[in-house]
Short mmCIF file of C-alpha atoms in Angstrom, two decimals:
data_model
loop_
_atom_site.label_atom_id
_atom_site.label_comp_id
_atom_site.label_asym_id
_atom_site.label_seq_id
_atom_site.Cartn_x
_atom_site.Cartn_y
_atom_site.Cartn_z
CA UNK B 1 102.02 23.81 77.46
CA UNK B 2 103.24 27.04 79.43
CA UNK B 3 105.01 26.36 82.70
CA UNK B 4 102.65 28.83 84.48
CA UNK B 5 98.95 28.19 85.31
CA UNK B 6 96.31 30.64 85.49
CA UNK B 7 97.48 31.22 89.38
CA UNK B 8 100.91 31.28 88.87
CA UNK B 9 100.67 33.75 86.09
CA UNK B 10 98.82 36.05 88.15
CA UNK B 11 100.79 35.34 91.43
CA UNK B 12 102.03 38.17 89.70
CA UNK B 13 108.52 39.59 80.37
CA UNK B 14 135.43 47.06 71.04
CA UNK B 15 136.33 48.65 74.06
CA UNK B 16 137.07 52.48 74.05
CA UNK B 17 140.63 53.01 73.61
CA UNK B 18 141.21 49.51 73.10
CA UNK B 19 143.62 49.55 76.32
CA UNK B 20 143.92 47.92 79.09
CA UNK B 21 144.43 49.80 82.26
CA UNK B 22 146.79 48.53 84.84
CA UNK B 23 148.49 49.53 88.19
CA UNK B 24 146.86 52.01 90.46
CA UNK B 25 143.85 52.36 88.00
CA UNK B 26 143.08 48.61 88.18
CA UNK B 27 143.99 48.43 92.05
CA UNK B 28 141.19 51.28 92.30
CA UNK B 29 138.75 49.35 89.92
CA UNK B 30 139.00 46.48 92.07
CA UNK B 31 138.33 48.21 94.96
CA UNK B 32 135.02 49.25 93.86
CA UNK B 33 133.16 46.45 92.58
CA UNK B 34 134.68 46.60 88.72
CA UNK B 35 134.28 43.14 86.89
CA UNK B 36 137.82 43.26 85.88
CA UNK B 37 139.06 42.17 89.31
CA UNK B 38 138.31 38.84 88.01
CA UNK B 39 138.36 39.28 84.10
CA UNK B 40 140.57 40.10 81.38
CA UNK B 41 138.14 42.79 80.12
CA UNK B 42 138.87 46.25 78.57
CA UNK B 43 138.88 49.03 80.97
CA UNK B 44 137.81 52.36 79.71
CA UNK B 45 137.07 56.16 80.95
CA UNK B 46 134.43 58.53 79.69
CA UNK B 47 133.79 62.22 80.94
CA UNK B 48 130.01 63.55 80.47
CA UNK B 49 128.41 66.63 81.54
CA UNK B 50 125.25 64.79 82.94
CA UNK B 51 125.14 61.08 83.28
CA UNK B 52 121.57 59.53 83.99
CA UNK B 53 121.12 56.14 85.16
CA UNK B 54 117.78 54.77 83.79
CA UNK B 55 115.53 55.40 80.89
CA UNK B 56 112.19 54.87 82.50
CA UNK B 57 109.60 57.82 83.33
CA UNK B 58 111.87 59.75 85.39
CA UNK B 59 114.98 59.33 83.30
CA UNK B 60 113.24 59.82 80.08
CA UNK B 61 111.58 63.30 81.35
CA UNK B 62 115.28 64.29 82.50
CA UNK B 63 117.14 63.33 79.51
CA UNK B 64 114.20 65.28 77.42
CA UNK B 65 114.24 68.57 79.39
CA UNK B 66 117.81 68.93 79.93
CA UNK B 67 118.76 68.20 75.65
CA UNK B 68 116.03 70.80 75.00
CA UNK B 69 117.83 73.13 77.60
CA UNK B 70 120.96 72.65 75.34
CA UNK B 71 122.53 69.97 77.74
CA UNK B 72 124.28 66.75 76.55
CA UNK B 73 123.23 64.09 78.53
CA UNK B 74 124.24 60.63 78.50
CA UNK B 75 121.71 57.88 79.58
CA UNK B 76 122.86 54.58 80.62
CA UNK B 77 120.24 51.79 80.36
CA UNK B 78 121.16 48.13 81.38
CA UNK B 79 118.69 46.46 79.15
CA UNK B 80 117.78 46.27 75.67
CA UNK B 81 115.66 48.38 73.04
CA UNK B 82 112.61 46.70 72.15
CA UNK B 83 111.35 48.20 68.77
CA UNK B 84 107.81 47.23 68.02
CA UNK B 85 105.52 47.58 65.06
CA UNK B 86 102.67 45.35 63.14
CA UNK B 87 103.18 41.79 63.77
CA UNK B 88 106.66 42.20 65.48
CA UNK B 89 107.80 39.53 67.65
CA UNK B 90 110.03 41.73 70.11
CA UNK B 91 108.41 41.00 73.28
CA UNK B 92 107.56 37.66 74.67
CA UNK B 93 104.21 36.27 74.79
CA UNK B 94 102.13 36.45 78.10
CA UNK B 95 101.05 32.66 77.60
CA UNK B 96 104.52 31.35 77.23
CA UNK B 97 107.19 33.89 78.53
CA UNK B 98 110.57 32.44 77.67
CA UNK B 99 114.21 34.52 78.28
CA UNK B 100 113.25 37.62 77.20
CA UNK B 101 110.73 37.85 80.03
CA UNK B 102 113.38 37.51 82.97
CA UNK B 103 116.73 39.65 83.67
CA UNK B 104 119.42 37.19 84.15
CA UNK B 105 120.61 38.33 87.56
CA UNK B 106 116.80 38.38 88.99
CA UNK B 107 115.67 35.87 91.41
CA UNK B 108 113.63 33.19 89.93
CA UNK B 109 111.01 32.96 91.71
CA UNK B 110 108.80 35.68 90.28
CA UNK B 111 104.94 34.38 90.29
CA UNK B 112 105.36 32.08 93.38
CA UNK B 113 107.18 29.31 91.74
CA UNK B 114 110.92 29.29 90.06
CA UNK B 115 111.33 30.07 86.21
CA UNK B 116 113.70 28.20 84.27
CA UNK B 117 114.77 30.29 81.08
CA UNK B 118 118.11 30.80 80.06
CA UNK B 119 120.07 33.53 81.06
CA UNK B 120 119.30 36.89 79.39
CA UNK B 121 119.00 40.55 79.59
CA UNK B 122 115.10 40.52 79.82
CA UNK B 123 112.76 42.70 80.99
CA UNK B 124 111.63 42.32 84.38
CA UNK B 125 114.10 41.66 87.79
CA UNK B 126 112.92 40.18 90.91
CA UNK B 127 114.39 41.47 93.98
CA UNK B 128 113.19 39.64 96.84
CA UNK B 129 113.21 41.11 100.25
CA UNK B 130 111.76 40.10 103.72
CA UNK B 131 107.87 39.75 103.47
CA UNK B 132 107.92 41.23 99.97
CA UNK B 133 109.56 40.82 96.10
CA UNK B 134 109.69 43.89 94.08
CA UNK B 135 109.32 43.37 90.50
CA UNK B 136 111.63 45.85 88.23
CA UNK B 137 111.68 46.67 84.75
CA UNK B 138 115.07 46.65 82.67
CA UNK B 139 115.20 48.18 79.07
CA UNK B 140 114.97 51.48 77.32
CA UNK B 141 111.63 52.85 78.32
CA UNK B 142 111.73 51.39 81.82
CA UNK B 143 108.48 50.33 83.48
CA UNK B 144 106.40 51.40 80.60
CA UNK B 145 107.69 48.65 78.32
CA UNK B 146 105.73 46.07 80.31
CA UNK B 147 103.15 48.09 82.45
CA UNK B 148 99.28 47.52 81.11
CA UNK B 149 99.15 51.56 80.72
CA UNK B 150 96.55 52.80 83.13
CA UNK B 151 97.56 56.53 83.44
CA UNK B 152 96.28 58.30 86.38
CA UNK B 153 96.28 61.62 88.17
CA UNK B 154 95.36 61.33 91.77
CA UNK B 155 92.45 63.96 93.19
CA UNK B 156 93.90 66.71 95.48
CA UNK B 157 92.84 65.44 98.69
CA UNK B 158 93.98 62.15 98.20
CA UNK B 159 97.39 63.25 97.02
CA UNK B 160 97.59 65.66 99.88
CA UNK B 161 97.12 62.37 102.06
CA UNK B 162 100.46 61.16 100.97
CA UNK B 163 102.65 63.90 99.69
CA UNK B 164 104.58 66.67 101.70
CA UNK B 165 101.91 69.89 101.81
CA UNK B 166 104.60 71.85 100.21
CA UNK B 167 104.46 70.12 96.62
CA UNK B 168 102.22 72.15 94.65
CA UNK B 169 99.36 70.25 93.50
CA UNK B 170 97.55 73.28 92.07
CA UNK B 171 100.97 73.70 89.93
CA UNK B 172 101.09 70.25 89.02
CA UNK B 173 97.42 70.04 87.95
CA UNK B 174 97.76 73.02 85.84
CA UNK B 175 101.37 72.21 84.19
CA UNK B 176 102.62 68.89 84.63
CA UNK B 177 100.39 66.62 84.69
CA UNK B 178 98.71 67.71 81.55
CA UNK B 179 102.23 67.91 79.78
CA UNK B 180 102.44 64.40 80.69
CA UNK B 181 99.09 63.47 79.11
CA UNK B 182 100.16 65.18 75.74
CA UNK B 183 103.66 63.44 75.52
CA UNK B 184 101.96 60.30 76.23
CA UNK B 185 99.08 60.51 73.88
CA UNK B 186 96.23 59.55 76.62
CA UNK B 187 92.95 58.36 75.15
CA UNK B 188 89.90 55.99 76.60
CA UNK B 189 89.07 52.82 74.37
CA UNK B 190 85.93 53.64 71.83
CA UNK B 191 82.84 51.87 72.19
CA UNK B 192 83.38 50.28 68.70
CA UNK B 193 86.11 48.10 70.61
CA UNK B 194 84.35 47.72 73.95
CA UNK B 195 81.12 46.38 72.22
CA UNK B 196 83.29 43.65 70.50
CA UNK B 197 82.98 40.10 71.36
CA UNK B 198 86.61 39.84 73.03
CA UNK B 199 85.58 42.73 75.37
CA UNK B 200 83.03 40.77 77.29
CA UNK B 201 85.30 40.78 80.56
CA UNK B 202 85.46 44.49 80.80
CA UNK B 203 81.87 44.91 80.05
CA UNK B 204 80.85 42.35 83.02
CA UNK B 205 83.30 44.56 85.14
CA UNK B 206 81.29 47.75 84.27
CA UNK B 207 77.84 46.34 84.63
CA UNK B 208 78.53 44.73 88.01
CA UNK B 209 80.51 47.54 89.63
CA UNK B 210 77.51 50.09 88.38
CA UNK B 211 75.08 47.35 89.89
CA UNK B 212 76.92 47.75 93.23
CA UNK B 213 76.31 51.70 92.86
CA UNK B 214 79.65 52.32 92.48
CA UNK B 215 81.65 54.51 90.24
CA UNK B 216 82.82 53.57 86.84
CA UNK B 217 84.74 55.31 84.22
CA UNK B 218 87.20 54.86 81.16
CA UNK B 219 90.87 54.50 82.28
CA UNK B 220 92.99 56.79 79.89
CA UNK B 221 95.90 54.66 78.61
CA UNK B 222 98.64 56.00 76.58
CA UNK B 223 97.81 53.64 73.39
CA UNK B 224 96.73 54.69 69.89
CA UNK B 225 93.34 52.11 70.05
CA UNK B 226 93.06 52.09 66.07
CA UNK B 227 95.93 49.45 66.55
CA UNK B 228 93.47 47.30 68.75
CA UNK B 229 90.62 48.28 65.98
CA UNK B 230 93.01 46.91 63.18
CA UNK B 231 93.68 43.58 65.23
CA UNK B 232 89.66 43.32 65.14
CA UNK B 233 89.44 43.28 61.40
CA UNK B 234 92.30 40.97 61.08
CA UNK B 235 94.86 43.40 59.70
CA UNK B 236 97.41 42.50 62.06
CA UNK B 237 98.23 39.78 64.48
CA UNK B 238 96.35 40.16 67.82
CA UNK B 239 98.21 41.46 70.81
CA UNK B 240 95.87 43.95 72.25
CA UNK B 241 92.54 42.52 71.60
CA UNK B 242 93.30 38.95 73.12
CA UNK B 243 95.25 39.99 76.03
CA UNK B 244 98.71 39.01 74.59
CA UNK B 245 100.52 42.44 75.47
CA UNK B 246 100.55 41.93 79.43
CA UNK B 247 104.66 41.96 79.21
CA UNK B 248 105.13 44.29 76.39
CA UNK B 249 102.51 45.03 73.21
CA UNK B 250 104.22 43.59 69.82
CA UNK B 251 102.19 45.64 67.57
CA UNK B 252 103.32 48.84 68.70
CA UNK B 253 100.85 51.72 69.45
CA UNK B 254 101.69 52.13 72.85
CA UNK B 255 103.42 55.45 73.47
CA UNK B 256 105.85 53.97 76.27
CA UNK B 257 108.81 56.07 76.93
CA UNK B 258 110.96 54.79 74.62
CA UNK B 259 109.11 56.06 71.58
CA UNK B 260 108.06 59.32 73.10
CA UNK B 261 110.38 61.12 75.98
CA UNK B 262 113.32 59.07 75.06
CA UNK B 263 112.88 59.29 71.22
CA UNK B 264 112.22 63.17 71.29
CA UNK B 265 115.29 63.40 73.37
CA UNK B 266 117.56 61.61 70.86
CA UNK B 267 116.31 63.83 68.13
CA UNK B 268 117.95 67.16 69.63
CA UNK B 269 121.25 65.24 68.93
CA UNK B 270 122.33 66.04 72.61
CA UNK B 271 121.29 62.94 74.61
CA UNK B 272 122.84 59.49 73.82
CA UNK B 273 121.26 56.09 74.96
CA UNK B 274 123.77 53.58 75.80
CA UNK B 275 122.25 50.31 76.06
CA UNK B 276 123.61 47.00 78.12
CA UNK B 277 125.48 49.40 80.27
CA UNK B 278 124.80 48.24 84.00
CA UNK B 279 125.77 50.55 86.91
CA UNK B 280 127.50 48.70 89.54
CA UNK B 281 128.67 51.81 92.20
CA UNK B 282 128.57 55.30 92.34
CA UNK B 283 131.05 57.62 94.27
CA UNK B 284 132.03 61.27 94.95
CA UNK B 285 135.41 61.79 93.38
CA UNK B 286 137.87 63.75 95.50
CA UNK B 287 137.34 67.04 93.11
CA UNK B 288 133.66 66.62 93.77
CA UNK B 289 132.66 65.26 90.73
CA UNK B 290 130.88 61.95 90.46
CA UNK B 291 132.29 58.66 89.34
CA UNK B 292 130.03 56.02 87.72
CA UNK B 293 131.28 52.31 87.74
CA UNK B 294 129.93 50.47 84.55
CA UNK B 295 129.63 47.05 83.33
CA UNK B 296 129.05 47.60 79.54
CA UNK B 297 127.40 43.28 79.28
CA UNK B 298 126.34 41.17 76.22
CA UNK B 299 122.97 39.60 76.31
CA UNK B 300 123.46 36.97 78.66
CA UNK B 301 125.15 39.29 81.16
CA UNK B 302 128.76 38.60 80.11
CA UNK B 303 130.61 41.78 80.94
CA UNK B 304 132.53 42.77 77.85
CA UNK B 305 133.91 46.25 79.23
CA UNK B 306 134.45 48.10 82.04
CA UNK B 307 133.96 51.71 82.13
CA UNK B 308 134.62 54.46 84.34
CA UNK B 309 132.20 57.72 83.64
CA UNK B 310 133.28 60.98 85.71
CA UNK B 311 130.48 63.69 85.88
CA UNK B 312 129.48 67.01 87.43
CA UNK B 313 125.76 66.10 87.31
CA UNK B 314 124.68 62.44 88.51
CA UNK B 315 120.71 61.98 88.32
CA UNK B 316 119.96 58.45 89.63
CA UNK B 317 116.59 57.33 87.85
CA UNK B 318 116.92 53.50 87.93
CA UNK B 319 113.78 53.07 89.74
CA UNK B 320 112.94 52.54 93.61
CA UNK B 321 115.03 49.63 93.90
CA UNK B 322 117.92 50.02 92.05
CA UNK B 323 118.44 53.75 92.98
CA UNK B 324 118.21 53.02 96.66
CA UNK B 325 120.24 50.45 96.79
CA UNK B 326 123.05 51.95 94.62
CA UNK B 327 122.74 54.79 97.01
CA UNK B 328 122.96 52.87 100.32
CA UNK B 329 125.98 50.50 99.25
CA UNK B 330 127.84 54.05 98.67
CA UNK B 331 126.94 55.61 101.72
CA UNK B 332 127.73 52.19 103.63
CA UNK B 333 131.13 52.05 101.73
CA UNK B 334 131.96 55.71 102.33
CA UNK B 335 132.33 56.43 98.74
CA UNK B 336 129.40 58.86 99.15
CA UNK B 337 129.74 60.14 102.85
CA UNK B 338 127.32 62.11 104.76
CA UNK B 339 124.46 60.93 102.97
CA UNK B 340 120.85 61.80 104.69
CA UNK B 341 120.07 59.81 107.42
CA UNK B 342 116.94 58.90 105.66
CA UNK B 343 118.06 57.03 103.14
CA UNK B 344 116.40 53.76 102.67
CA UNK B 345 113.71 54.63 104.57
CA UNK B 346 109.64 55.23 103.57
CA UNK B 347 109.60 52.66 101.04
CA UNK B 348 106.06 51.29 99.92
CA UNK B 349 104.07 49.14 97.96
CA UNK B 350 101.61 51.16 96.49
CA UNK B 351 99.28 48.79 98.30
CA UNK B 352 99.05 46.47 95.15
CA UNK B 353 96.95 43.73 95.17
CA UNK B 354 96.02 41.26 92.39
CA UNK B 355 93.29 39.28 92.04
CA UNK B 356 92.09 36.30 89.58
CA UNK B 357 88.51 36.47 89.07
CA UNK B 358 86.76 33.21 88.02
CA UNK B 359 83.20 33.57 87.00
CA UNK B 360 80.57 30.21 86.81
CA UNK B 361 77.97 32.14 85.41
CA UNK B 362 79.26 34.44 82.77
CA UNK B 363 81.58 33.79 79.61
CA UNK B 364 84.63 35.94 79.14
CA UNK B 365 85.76 34.02 75.69
CA UNK B 366 88.78 32.40 74.65
CA UNK B 367 90.46 35.54 73.50
CA UNK B 368 90.01 38.52 76.10
CA UNK B 369 90.40 41.80 75.23
CA UNK B 370 92.63 44.66 77.06
CA UNK B 371 94.84 45.83 78.18
CA UNK B 372 92.56 47.93 80.50
CA UNK B 373 89.39 49.54 80.02
CA UNK B 374 87.26 50.59 83.10
CA UNK B 375 88.29 51.18 86.65
CA UNK B 376 85.91 52.02 89.61
CA UNK B 377 87.97 55.17 91.35
CA UNK B 378 86.43 55.64 94.87
CA UNK B 379 88.21 58.38 96.24
CA UNK B 380 85.61 60.24 98.10
CA UNK B 381 87.17 59.64 101.47
CA UNK B 382 90.63 60.63 101.21
CA UNK B 383 91.74 58.07 104.09
CA UNK B 384 90.32 55.23 102.62
CA UNK B 385 90.60 56.04 98.85
CA UNK B 386 90.90 52.76 96.47
CA UNK B 387 90.73 52.17 92.62
CA UNK B 388 90.14 48.66 91.28
CA UNK B 389 90.38 47.73 87.55
CA UNK B 390 89.95 44.94 85.66
CA UNK B 391 92.85 43.80 83.42
CA UNK B 392 92.73 41.08 80.36
CA UNK B 393 93.76 37.63 80.99
CA UNK B 394 96.36 35.97 78.54
CA UNK B 395 95.20 33.83 76.07
CA UNK B 396 94.58 30.08 76.87
CA UNK B 397 92.95 29.08 73.74
CA UNK B 398 89.71 27.97 75.69
CA UNK B 399 87.73 30.15 77.78
CA UNK B 400 88.83 29.75 81.48
CA UNK B 401 85.84 32.14 82.62
CA UNK B 402 88.88 33.94 84.23
CA UNK B 403 89.84 37.68 84.33
CA UNK B 404 92.21 39.92 86.45
CA UNK B 405 90.89 42.59 88.93
CA UNK B 406 93.83 45.00 90.54
CA UNK B 407 93.20 47.37 93.63
CA UNK B 408 95.11 49.85 95.10
CA UNK B 409 94.80 52.70 97.82
CA UNK B 410 96.31 54.83 100.21
CA UNK B 411 98.19 52.94 102.89
CA UNK B 412 100.47 54.69 105.62
CA UNK B 413 102.39 51.32 105.93
CA UNK B 414 106.19 51.89 105.12
CA UNK B 415 109.31 49.49 104.98
CA UNK B 416 112.93 50.58 104.86
CA UNK B 417 116.45 49.03 103.40
CA UNK B 418 119.00 47.96 106.05
CA UNK B 419 122.36 47.50 104.35
CA UNK B 420 123.73 44.15 104.86
CA UNK B 421 127.81 44.14 104.94
CA UNK B 422 128.29 40.25 104.28
CA UNK B 423 126.13 40.51 100.85
CA UNK B 424 127.22 44.25 100.24
CA UNK B 425 123.66 44.97 99.55
CA UNK B 426 120.50 47.08 101.13
CA UNK B 427 117.50 44.44 101.78
CA UNK B 428 113.99 45.29 101.80
CA UNK B 429 112.31 45.15 105.01
CA UNK B 430 108.63 45.09 104.80
CA UNK B 431 106.23 44.69 107.74
CA UNK B 432 104.41 41.09 107.68
CA UNK B 433 101.02 42.91 108.17
CA UNK B 434 102.09 45.24 105.58
CA UNK B 435 98.89 47.29 103.79
CA UNK B 436 96.46 45.25 105.78
CA UNK B 437 94.36 48.33 106.84
CA UNK B 438 93.37 49.34 103.02
CA UNK B 439 93.24 45.87 102.14
CA UNK B 440 90.59 45.46 104.54
CA UNK B 441 88.77 48.03 102.35
CA UNK B 442 89.87 46.47 98.74
CA UNK B 443 89.44 43.01 99.48
CA UNK B 444 85.90 43.25 99.90
CA UNK B 445 85.23 45.34 97.12
CA UNK B 446 86.85 43.19 94.75
CA UNK B 447 85.11 40.26 96.29
CA UNK B 448 81.71 42.19 95.87
CA UNK B 449 82.38 43.49 92.27
CA UNK B 450 82.81 39.76 91.33
CA UNK B 451 79.75 38.37 92.79
CA UNK B 452 78.36 35.32 94.58
CA UNK B 453 79.02 33.11 91.62
CA UNK B 454 82.55 33.39 91.54
CA UNK B 455 85.78 32.35 92.83
CA UNK B 456 88.15 35.05 93.58
CA UNK B 457 92.04 34.38 94.39
CA UNK B 458 94.24 37.07 96.24
CA UNK B 459 97.34 36.27 94.30
CA UNK B 460 99.31 38.56 96.68
CA UNK B 461 98.31 36.38 99.43
CA UNK B 462 100.04 33.44 97.70
CA UNK B 463 103.40 35.37 96.74
CA UNK B 464 103.70 39.13 98.48
CA UNK B 465 104.77 41.03 95.45
CA UNK B 466 104.30 44.65 93.81
CA UNK B 467 105.04 46.10 90.55
CA UNK B 468 105.16 49.58 91.76
CA UNK B 469 108.12 49.92 94.29
CA UNK B 470 108.08 53.34 95.30
CA UNK B 471 110.65 55.23 97.94
CA UNK B 472 113.63 54.73 99.76
CA UNK B 473 115.09 58.26 98.87
CA UNK B 474 112.12 60.28 99.44
CA UNK B 475 111.22 63.90 98.86
CA UNK B 476 111.27 65.95 101.95
CA UNK B 477 113.72 63.41 103.70
CA UNK B 478 116.52 62.93 101.43
CA UNK B 479 115.85 65.14 98.73
CA UNK B 480 114.13 68.29 98.45
CA UNK B 481 111.15 68.27 96.39
CA UNK B 482 112.95 68.59 92.86
CA UNK B 483 115.10 65.63 93.89
CA UNK B 484 118.54 67.58 94.80
CA UNK B 485 119.94 64.89 97.15
CA UNK B 486 120.36 66.95 100.06
CA UNK B 487 124.26 67.98 101.38
CA UNK B 488 125.24 66.40 97.50
CA UNK B 489 126.18 68.91 95.00
CA UNK B 490 125.12 67.69 91.82
CA UNK B 491 123.60 64.19 92.75
CA UNK B 492 119.65 64.01 91.95
CA UNK B 493 116.75 61.29 92.65
CA UNK B 494 114.34 61.36 89.78
CA UNK B 495 112.54 58.21 89.92
CA UNK B 496 110.26 56.21 92.16
CA UNK B 497 112.52 56.37 94.73
CA UNK B 498 111.57 60.11 95.43
CA UNK B 499 107.54 59.14 95.90
CA UNK B 500 106.91 58.75 99.49
CA UNK B 501 105.87 55.06 99.18
CA UNK B 502 102.05 55.51 97.87
CA UNK B 503 100.32 57.32 95.08
CA UNK B 504 97.38 58.20 96.33
CA UNK B 505 95.50 55.66 94.81
CA UNK B 506 96.76 55.43 91.35
CA UNK B 507 99.05 53.70 89.66
CA UNK B 508 102.47 55.91 89.87
CA UNK B 509 103.54 56.13 86.53
CA UNK B 510 101.81 59.31 85.84
CA UNK B 511 102.55 60.79 88.93
CA UNK B 512 106.70 59.93 88.84
CA UNK B 513 106.68 61.58 85.14
CA UNK B 514 104.83 64.90 86.70
CA UNK B 515 106.95 65.27 89.60
CA UNK B 516 109.72 64.41 86.99
CA UNK B 517 108.40 67.48 84.71
CA UNK B 518 107.93 69.77 87.84
CA UNK B 519 111.54 69.09 89.06
CA UNK B 520 113.13 69.51 85.42
CA UNK B 521 111.31 73.21 85.28
CA UNK B 522 113.10 73.99 88.45
CA UNK B 523 116.39 72.02 87.67
CA UNK B 524 116.80 73.80 84.34
CA UNK B 525 115.83 77.26 85.41
CA UNK B 526 118.02 77.41 88.78
CA UNK B 527 120.90 74.60 88.43
CA UNK B 528 122.00 74.73 84.03
CA UNK B 529 124.87 76.78 84.28
CA UNK B 530 125.49 76.79 87.66
CA UNK B 531 125.77 73.14 89.03
CA UNK B 532 125.10 71.61 85.80
#
């Protein structure tokens, strides 16, 4: 039996050179948090033209567009590659997560209760803060490995309510959002699939929302839906059609960043991805270049090599939490002097809310197809814009009459990171009332869709968490609109940390990628050959 109940599951998957460096080099490593300070592991040095920390949406875009411009790039990814294919067993099963689910350094409390699994370089890291836990992905492809796949472009008026006015939505709409859509091969679920017995829950959501007069539409997804149809025909084991792909789709057919942006970047011959490379510190060297301190680890998290990389160009794309924490530690210690004062401010949850919906008068079936088919996008009023979608529930072997509803909307609530010298870490502080303003609209909407003969549980009230942490190195205050960190030549932020706390009633993946595409157009035109 899985250690997760329905409730707890939803309350939320040879050294270079072979030499030991002694004397001053070892002492310098010790001063900067390198694991060699206590272990006799090799220490090597490398020089690179561009180093990208992280391989999610921002890092993947940066790697591809720079490589296409003829610039060699090195991508550092702390996690593993997760190759998929028909009937693969790469990812853990949502009904019984194992060590593959959890990052070895993660807090154990992920869904409101501790998870006891062996140490492994798994898919998800829980980073606790004050009143909020952020869930962060690890692995080549970043969050695209474990996200459900909703790929939404904000409406112009809603976008304008959350982003700096100087960021040209019209240009993003004409050029960059469509470019992302093509890269991710977006498609909506076919009616043949929706009409099958396994998709009773999406149909129930659609019908209920329509009865209320709410807008309902199919959600664009980065999925080849033929894989789901093949599952229905018995040609491969279920993954899409029984909700088992909630923490990674084993069968393939999902156009995640690793098989799109990263694969195309590597195909140029100019992009190298180094897995199991965990960045521990970053520093500006005396000559103006950037120094990146890395632990090369094994799959248990044990350090097998220390590396010191130098580069004139450092692109931070480790996600909102880890990019911000690395930069704040560097600023607090003086390793990067004169960082913008606003670093660490403007952080948001994207106003995420996850509910379980148990119905007493409908059968959803023991196998619940997904991952996401329908959503209700209510964006007419930018000040109250919200989205509610239905997502599949993992298979339990019985009809639990339960599915998942997810809401997110506009919110001006923001938290901030504060450096804690005793812990040498930046700690998130989120206000207790958080996104209460928009949640006062999302919550009754979700309950109305569920209907009177239902039990609706707000899992975020049980365990406050977000899968969509945003901000910390915001555009307009810490960075310019293209991710250049103010006053720090050659340092860029191109991930969720750049986004100012909220993605305008949409999940953030498409906007992070589109903003990165926009940034790389400028960076390739203006910075390659000068800064880069």
